[in-house]
Amino acid sequence: MNPETDTGHIIEQKIDSLLTRMTLDEKIGQMTQVRHFDDISEEDIAGKFIGSVIHTQGPLPGNTAEEWQAKFRHLQELALSTRLGIPMIFGVDAVHGQNTFEGATIFPHNIGMGATGNAELVEKAARITAVETQATGFNWVFSPCIAVPYNEKWGRVYEAFSESTELTETLTKASVIGHQGTSLKSKRSVMATAKHFVGDGATDFGVEGGETSLEADDVAKILLPPYRVAVENGVGSVMASFNAMLGVPMHAHKTLITHILKGAMQFDGIVVSDWKGYSRFGENDVINAGVDMIMAVEGDFDMYQEGLKRGIEQREIPVERINDAVRRILRQKFRLGLFENPFPDSTLIAEIGIQSHRDVARQAVRESLVLLKNQNNILPLQKDLSKIVVVGEHANNAGLQSGGWTINWQGTTENYDGATTLLQGIKNLATGEIVYDVDASGKHGDADVAIVVVGETPYAESFGDIGGEMDLYQLTLTEAHQKYINTYVEMGIKTVVVLISGRALVTTEQIERSDAFVAAWLPGSEGHGIAEVLFGDYNFKGRLPHSWPKSEEDYKGKYGPNFWDDTVRPLFPLGFGLTYRMIN
Ligand code: BGC
């Protein structure tokens, strides 16, 4: 007999036995996820039989990884002290490394991983993320985001791999396998989450949580295939999305969640809601649509538990639905081996941010860089140029180079522990004089070359939408950043532009004016990887994961580049990327 099937069979028997013994309150508790610091008191963990804890923006569990582990160990002990002793699962938004813990290895955001096109590397990065995440006390990550973004105006384009469904499928597989390893029981594995199901990146005009008005055929052809791949590779959970699909909120979309994801695709793991998914999207309709666990945060906790109970008692929700939800949650807890081994492994702490992990992240940075222009082969730069001027605040700020979901939810504009910047990398490699002109006011007219680093400041979720409610960002460079480039170009200095951004920006004029132009995305903690390529220690390998717009006009329509017709051509197509001819 196949030992895997046998294990599965035994797990189902254990779940049957638990389900027959569980009270309604215990079942409701399993279906509840809370933050570790608000809404609830510690007594509630046991008293309300909480099934899961999320850590996200807000007070940290401590300063050191030891303190983080101790915090979650303590909460786990409370859960284990209950009548049935069901362990909790601990989830975190580790979306490019364990990015909530300062000192962890931070990888390029998924858009950069998409540019590498390197599945093996994506798998390795996910393995490392799993270890560093476990080392800080978690067994569940809300990653990867497997959206297929349609419009660069969406503030979460960088969380996804590519506008190409095919590339997204390939890297989804790598990411799920990397996070979960060959066994979820290993303390070096975490449960992964494919998110956000479905249509998050395909809303009209790129509005986060907006309306996705795609035909069912397009949803099936373009958006669902990465989910099928995730499920086939055993992804443990899927997160429902904030958007509505043809008028129906995804959290309440029974056809897509229950019939397609759980039915046709045979997904047997947990469907988790997104932030306050219960109160925002129709309360018990969300449960009836097939969501198994609710992020009951920021004031939702009591109303969720009470509303769910009322719904069951008044037969608005069939008891089979509750049993199915609890079965799925328990199944993953058994698969994670938490009944035998519920606590974090303290020996993993020594692996946080170690050199071998950073080497992989640095390789990812190098391979993610896309060379869009290289006039007269100005790149690679000679290391012995007598004077190089480096321009722009992004050149020497690890926070700015890392984007949202880094240290804080909205990212940081400061340097953080363990990271290196591009300027540091340049200083390490070049032997001549290096001057730093942060805002292009120094006017180093005697420099051999100017490396001008421009881009976006960090954002997450709707804060990054362009043209939405907040409208804090734009499709072009800021005037100040355009000026950095112009200042040096107009002085007649050879100018290499490095763009740090979460999406393709309209930079037609800047590309024209500069001698070389590199799209570096959001590289994360290993900024000096960029310098290694600029100086020719390595060749360029990255290929555009998105077609590159030529004008803002191209975005006037409902959709962006994924649906450009014959009248709208990108400046560079998907897959474009130059290389050095002379080396490897
Ligand atoms: C985001 C999710 C994230 C969740 C938990 C939500 O606002 O949409 O991607 O996993 O918060 O932090």
Coordinates of C-alpha atoms in Angstrom, one line a residue, residues 105-487:
T105 CA 17.3 37.7 4.1
I106 CA 15.1 39.8 1.9
F107 CA 14.7 38.6 -1.7
P108 CA 13.7 40.6 -4.7
H109 CA 9.9 41.0 -4.8
N110 CA 8.1 38.5 -7.1
I111 CA 8.2 40.8 -10.1
G112 CA 12.0 40.6 -9.9
M113 CA 11.9 36.8 -9.5
G114 CA 9.6 36.8 -12.6
A115 CA 12.4 38.7 -14.4
T116 CA 14.9 35.9 -13.5
G117 CA 12.6 33.4 -15.1
N118 CA 14.6 30.9 -13.1
A119 CA 12.4 28.3 -11.4
E120 CA 15.2 26.7 -9.6
L121 CA 16.2 30.0 -8.0
V122 CA 12.6 30.7 -7.0
E123 CA 12.4 27.3 -5.4
K124 CA 15.7 27.9 -3.5
A125 CA 14.5 31.3 -2.3
A126 CA 11.3 29.8 -1.1
R127 CA 13.2 27.1 0.8
I128 CA 15.3 29.7 2.5
T129 CA 12.2 31.8 3.3
A130 CA 10.6 28.7 4.8
V131 CA 13.6 28.1 7.1
E132 CA 13.9 31.8 8.2
T133 CA 10.1 32.0 8.8
Q134 CA 10.1 28.8 10.9
A135 CA 13.1 30.3 12.8
T136 CA 10.9 33.2 13.9
G137 CA 8.1 30.9 15.1
F138 CA 5.7 30.5 12.1
N139 CA 4.6 27.5 10.1
W140 CA 2.4 29.2 7.5
V141 CA 3.2 32.0 4.9
F142 CA 0.7 34.1 3.0
S143 CA 2.7 33.7 -0.2
P144 CA 3.0 33.3 -3.2
C145 CA 0.8 35.9 -4.8
I146 CA 0.0 34.3 -8.1
A147 CA -2.0 37.1 -9.7
V148 CA -1.7 37.8 -13.4
P149 CA -1.6 41.6 -13.4
Y150 CA -3.4 43.4 -16.2
N151 CA -2.6 46.9 -15.4
E152 CA 0.5 48.7 -14.0
K153 CA -1.8 51.0 -12.1
W154 CA -2.5 48.3 -9.6
G155 CA -0.5 48.9 -6.4
R156 CA 0.4 45.2 -6.1
V157 CA 1.9 44.5 -9.5
Y158 CA 5.3 43.7 -7.8
E159 CA 3.8 41.0 -5.6
A160 CA 3.1 38.9 -8.6
F161 CA 5.6 37.2 -11.0
S162 CA 4.5 38.3 -14.4
E163 CA 1.7 39.3 -16.7
S164 CA 2.4 36.0 -18.5
T165 CA 0.2 33.1 -17.3
E166 CA 2.7 30.6 -18.4
L167 CA 5.6 32.1 -16.5
T168 CA 3.4 32.5 -13.5
E169 CA 2.5 28.8 -13.6
T170 CA 6.1 27.8 -13.8
L171 CA 7.2 30.0 -10.9
T172 CA 4.1 29.1 -8.8
K173 CA 5.1 25.5 -8.9
A174 CA 8.6 26.3 -7.9
S175 CA 7.5 28.6 -5.1
V176 CA 5.0 26.1 -3.6
I177 CA 7.5 23.2 -3.7
G178 CA 10.2 25.5 -2.2
H179 CA 8.1 26.6 0.7
Q180 CA 6.5 23.2 1.5
G181 CA 9.4 21.0 0.7
T182 CA 8.9 17.2 0.3
S183 CA 7.1 17.1 3.7
L184 CA 5.1 19.7 5.5
K185 CA 6.2 17.9 8.7
S186 CA 9.7 19.1 8.4
K187 CA 10.6 22.1 10.6
R188 CA 12.3 23.5 7.5
S189 CA 9.0 23.7 5.6
V190 CA 6.0 26.1 5.9
M191 CA 2.5 25.8 4.5
A192 CA 2.2 28.1 1.5
T193 CA -0.8 30.2 0.4
A194 CA -1.8 30.9 -3.2
K195 CA -3.4 34.3 -3.3
H196 CA -5.6 36.2 -4.0
F197 CA -8.3 33.9 -5.4
V198 CA -9.1 35.2 -8.0
G199 CA -8.9 38.2 -10.2
D200 CA -7.0 40.5 -7.8
G201 CA -4.7 41.8 -10.5
A202 CA -7.3 42.0 -13.2
T203 CA -9.7 44.6 -11.8
D204 CA -11.0 47.3 -14.1
F205 CA -8.5 50.2 -14.2
G206 CA -6.2 48.2 -11.8
V207 CA -8.1 49.2 -8.6
E208 CA -7.1 47.1 -5.6
G209 CA -10.2 45.2 -4.4
G210 CA -12.2 46.6 -7.4
E211 CA -14.5 45.0 -9.9
T212 CA -13.1 42.3 -12.3
S213 CA -15.3 42.3 -15.3
L214 CA -13.7 39.5 -17.3
E215 CA -15.6 36.9 -19.1
A216 CA -15.6 33.4 -17.5
D217 CA -13.6 32.1 -20.5
D218 CA -10.8 34.6 -19.8
V219 CA -10.8 33.8 -16.1
A220 CA -10.4 30.2 -17.0
K221 CA -7.7 30.7 -19.6
I222 CA -5.6 33.4 -18.0
L223 CA -6.2 33.6 -14.2
L224 CA -7.0 30.1 -13.0
P225 CA -4.2 28.0 -14.5
P226 CA -1.6 29.1 -11.8
Y227 CA -4.1 28.0 -9.2
R228 CA -4.4 24.6 -10.8
V229 CA -0.7 24.3 -10.7
A230 CA -0.6 25.3 -7.1
V231 CA -3.2 22.8 -6.1
E232 CA -1.5 20.0 -8.2
N233 CA 1.6 20.7 -6.3
G234 CA -0.1 20.4 -2.9
V235 CA -0.4 24.1 -1.8
G236 CA -1.8 24.0 1.7
S237 CA -4.0 27.1 1.6
V238 CA -5.6 29.6 -0.8
M239 CA -6.6 33.1 0.2
A240 CA -9.8 34.7 -1.1
S241 CA -9.5 38.0 -2.8
F242 CA -10.8 41.5 -2.1
N243 CA -12.1 42.0 -5.6
A244 CA -15.6 41.2 -6.9
M245 CA -16.0 39.1 -10.0
L246 CA -18.8 40.3 -12.3
G247 CA -20.6 41.9 -9.3
V248 CA -20.1 39.0 -6.8
P249 CA -17.5 39.6 -4.0
M250 CA -14.9 36.8 -4.4
H251 CA -15.2 36.0 -0.7
A252 CA -18.9 35.1 -1.4
H253 CA -18.3 33.5 -4.8
K254 CA -19.5 29.9 -4.3
T255 CA -19.1 28.9 -7.9
L256 CA -15.4 29.8 -8.0
I257 CA -14.5 28.7 -4.5
T258 CA -16.6 25.6 -3.9
H259 CA -17.4 24.4 -7.3
I260 CA -14.2 25.2 -9.2
L261 CA -11.4 25.4 -6.6
K262 CA -12.6 22.7 -4.2
G263 CA -14.6 20.7 -6.7
A264 CA -13.1 20.7 -10.2
M265 CA -9.5 21.4 -9.0
Q266 CA -9.9 19.1 -6.0
F267 CA -8.2 21.5 -3.6
D268 CA -8.4 19.8 -0.1
G269 CA -6.7 22.5 1.9
I270 CA -7.8 25.7 3.7
V271 CA -9.5 28.6 2.0
V272 CA -8.6 31.5 4.3
S273 CA -10.3 34.9 4.1
D274 CA -8.4 38.1 3.6
W275 CA -8.4 40.9 6.2
K276 CA -11.8 41.3 7.8
G277 CA -13.2 39.2 5.0
Y278 CA -16.3 38.2 7.1
S279 CA -17.6 41.7 7.9
R280 CA -16.7 43.2 4.6
F281 CA -18.1 40.7 2.1
G282 CA -21.4 39.3 3.4
E283 CA -20.8 37.6 6.7
N284 CA -22.3 34.1 6.6
D285 CA -22.5 34.2 2.8
V286 CA -18.7 34.0 3.0
I287 CA -18.8 30.8 4.9
N288 CA -21.4 29.3 2.7
A289 CA -19.4 30.2 -0.4
G290 CA -16.6 28.0 1.0
V291 CA -14.2 30.1 3.0
D292 CA -13.0 27.9 5.9
M293 CA -11.1 30.3 8.2
I294 CA -11.7 34.0 8.8
M295 CA -9.1 36.6 9.6
A296 CA -11.1 38.0 12.4
V297 CA -9.1 41.2 13.0
E298 CA -9.6 44.8 13.9
G299 CA -12.9 44.5 15.7
D300 CA -14.3 41.5 13.8
F301 CA -13.6 38.9 16.4
D302 CA -16.8 38.9 18.5
M303 CA -19.1 39.7 15.7
Y304 CA -17.7 36.9 13.6
Q305 CA -17.9 34.3 16.3
E306 CA -21.4 35.3 17.3
G307 CA -22.6 35.7 13.8
L308 CA -21.3 32.4 12.7
K309 CA -22.9 30.7 15.7
R310 CA -26.2 32.4 15.1
G311 CA -26.0 31.3 11.4
I312 CA -25.5 27.7 12.3
E313 CA -28.2 27.7 15.0
Q314 CA -30.7 29.3 12.6
R315 CA -29.7 26.8 9.9
E316 CA -28.5 29.5 7.6
I317 CA -25.3 27.6 7.4
P318 CA -25.5 23.8 7.0
V319 CA -23.6 21.9 9.7
E320 CA -21.8 19.9 6.9
R321 CA -20.2 23.2 5.7
I322 CA -18.8 23.8 9.2
N323 CA -17.5 20.2 9.4
D324 CA -15.9 20.6 6.0
A325 CA -14.2 23.8 7.1
V326 CA -12.9 22.3 10.3
R327 CA -11.8 19.1 8.5
R328 CA -9.7 21.1 6.1
I329 CA -8.1 23.1 8.9
L330 CA -7.4 20.0 11.0
R331 CA -6.1 18.1 7.9
Q332 CA -3.4 20.7 7.5
K333 CA -2.5 20.7 11.1
F334 CA -2.0 16.9 10.9
R335 CA 0.0 17.3 7.7
L336 CA 2.2 19.9 9.4
G337 CA 2.8 17.4 12.2
L338 CA 1.7 19.8 14.8
F339 CA -0.1 17.3 17.0
E340 CA 3.3 15.6 17.7
N341 CA 5.6 18.5 17.3
P342 CA 3.7 21.8 18.0
F343 CA 6.6 24.2 18.8
P344 CA 9.1 26.1 16.8
D345 CA 12.7 24.7 16.5
S346 CA 15.2 26.9 18.2
T347 CA 18.1 25.5 16.3
L348 CA 16.9 27.3 13.2
I349 CA 17.5 30.7 14.7
A350 CA 21.2 30.4 13.8
E351 CA 20.3 30.3 10.1
I352 CA 18.5 33.7 9.9
G353 CA 20.3 36.0 7.4
I354 CA 23.3 33.8 7.0
Q355 CA 25.8 34.3 4.2
S356 CA 24.7 31.3 2.1
H357 CA 21.1 32.6 2.2
R358 CA 22.2 36.1 1.2
D359 CA 24.3 34.6 -1.6
V360 CA 21.2 33.1 -3.1
A361 CA 19.3 36.4 -2.7
R362 CA 22.3 38.2 -4.4
Q363 CA 22.2 35.8 -7.3
A364 CA 18.4 36.6 -7.6
V365 CA 19.2 40.3 -7.6
R366 CA 21.7 39.8 -10.4
E367 CA 19.5 37.6 -12.5
S368 CA 16.5 39.9 -12.1
L369 CA 18.1 43.0 -13.7
V370 CA 16.8 43.8 -17.1
L371 CA 19.0 45.8 -19.5
L372 CA 16.8 48.0 -21.7
K373 CA 19.4 50.1 -23.4
N374 CA 23.2 50.0 -23.6
Q375 CA 24.4 52.6 -26.1
N376 CA 27.9 52.1 -27.4
N377 CA 28.3 49.4 -24.9
I378 CA 28.8 51.9 -22.1
L379 CA 28.2 48.9 -19.8
P380 CA 29.9 47.0 -18.3
L381 CA 31.8 49.8 -16.5
Q382 CA 35.5 49.6 -16.0
K383 CA 36.4 49.2 -12.3
D384 CA 39.3 51.6 -12.6
L385 CA 37.4 54.6 -14.0
S386 CA 39.0 57.6 -12.3
K387 CA 35.7 59.1 -11.0
I388 CA 32.2 57.8 -10.7
V389 CA 29.3 59.9 -9.4
V390 CA 26.4 58.0 -7.9
V391 CA 23.1 60.0 -7.8
G392 CA 19.8 59.6 -6.0
E393 CA 18.5 58.6 -2.6
H394 CA 17.6 55.2 -3.8
A395 CA 21.3 54.5 -4.4
N396 CA 22.1 54.2 -0.7
N397 CA 18.9 53.2 1.1
A398 CA 18.0 49.6 1.7
G399 CA 14.4 50.5 2.6
L400 CA 13.8 52.3 -0.7
Q401 CA 15.3 49.5 -2.7
S402 CA 13.1 46.9 -1.0
G403 CA 9.5 48.2 -1.5
G404 CA 6.4 47.5 0.6
W405 CA 6.2 44.4 2.9
T406 CA 9.7 45.1 4.2
I407 CA 10.1 45.5 8.0
N408 CA 6.7 47.3 7.9
W409 CA 3.6 46.6 5.9
Q410 CA 4.1 49.8 3.9
G411 CA 7.9 49.2 3.8
T412 CA 10.5 51.5 5.2
T413 CA 12.5 54.5 3.9
E414 CA 15.5 53.7 6.2
N415 CA 18.3 51.3 6.0
Y416 CA 17.8 48.0 7.9
D417 CA 20.0 45.3 9.5
G418 CA 22.0 43.1 7.2
A419 CA 21.2 44.9 3.9
T420 CA 23.7 46.3 1.4
T421 CA 23.0 49.1 -1.0
L422 CA 24.0 49.7 -4.6
L423 CA 26.4 52.5 -3.5
Q424 CA 28.1 50.1 -1.1
G425 CA 28.4 47.6 -3.9
I426 CA 30.0 50.2 -6.2
K427 CA 32.4 51.2 -3.5
N428 CA 33.4 47.6 -3.0
L429 CA 34.1 46.9 -6.6
A430 CA 35.4 50.2 -8.1
T431 CA 39.0 51.3 -7.5
G432 CA 38.7 55.0 -8.5
E433 CA 37.0 57.9 -6.8
I434 CA 33.4 57.4 -5.9
V435 CA 31.3 60.5 -5.0
Y436 CA 27.7 60.4 -3.8
D437 CA 25.5 63.2 -5.0
V438 CA 22.2 62.4 -3.3
D439 CA 20.0 65.0 -5.1
A440 CA 22.0 65.9 -8.2
S441 CA 23.0 69.2 -6.7
G442 CA 26.7 68.5 -6.5
K443 CA 27.3 68.8 -10.3
H444 CA 30.4 66.6 -10.6
G445 CA 31.1 67.7 -14.2
D446 CA 34.5 65.9 -14.1
A447 CA 33.1 62.4 -13.5
D448 CA 33.6 59.7 -16.1
V449 CA 30.2 58.3 -15.6
A450 CA 27.0 59.1 -13.6
I451 CA 25.0 56.2 -12.1
V452 CA 21.6 57.7 -11.5
V453 CA 19.3 55.7 -9.3
V454 CA 15.6 56.7 -9.5
G455 CA 12.3 55.1 -8.7
E456 CA 9.3 54.7 -6.5
T457 CA 9.1 55.0 -2.8
P458 CA 7.7 51.9 -1.0
Y459 CA 4.0 51.1 -0.9
A460 CA 1.7 48.2 -0.2
E461 CA -1.9 47.3 -1.3
S462 CA -4.2 50.2 -2.3
F463 CA -1.7 52.8 -1.2
G464 CA 0.2 52.0 -4.4
D465 CA -2.7 52.3 -6.8
I466 CA -2.4 54.9 -9.5
G467 CA -5.6 56.9 -10.1
G468 CA -7.5 55.2 -7.3
E469 CA -8.8 56.7 -4.1
M470 CA -5.4 57.7 -2.7
D471 CA -3.6 58.4 -5.9
L472 CA -0.2 58.9 -4.3
Y473 CA 1.9 57.5 -7.2
Q474 CA 2.2 58.0 -10.9
L475 CA 3.1 56.1 -14.1
T476 CA 6.1 58.3 -14.7
L477 CA 9.2 59.3 -12.7
T478 CA 8.7 62.2 -10.3
E479 CA 9.9 65.6 -11.6
A480 CA 12.8 65.5 -9.1
H481 CA 14.0 62.2 -10.4
Q482 CA 13.7 63.3 -14.0
K483 CA 15.8 66.2 -13.0
Y484 CA 18.5 64.0 -11.6
I485 CA 18.9 62.3 -15.0
N486 CA 18.6 65.5 -17.0
T487 CA 21.2 67.3 -14.8

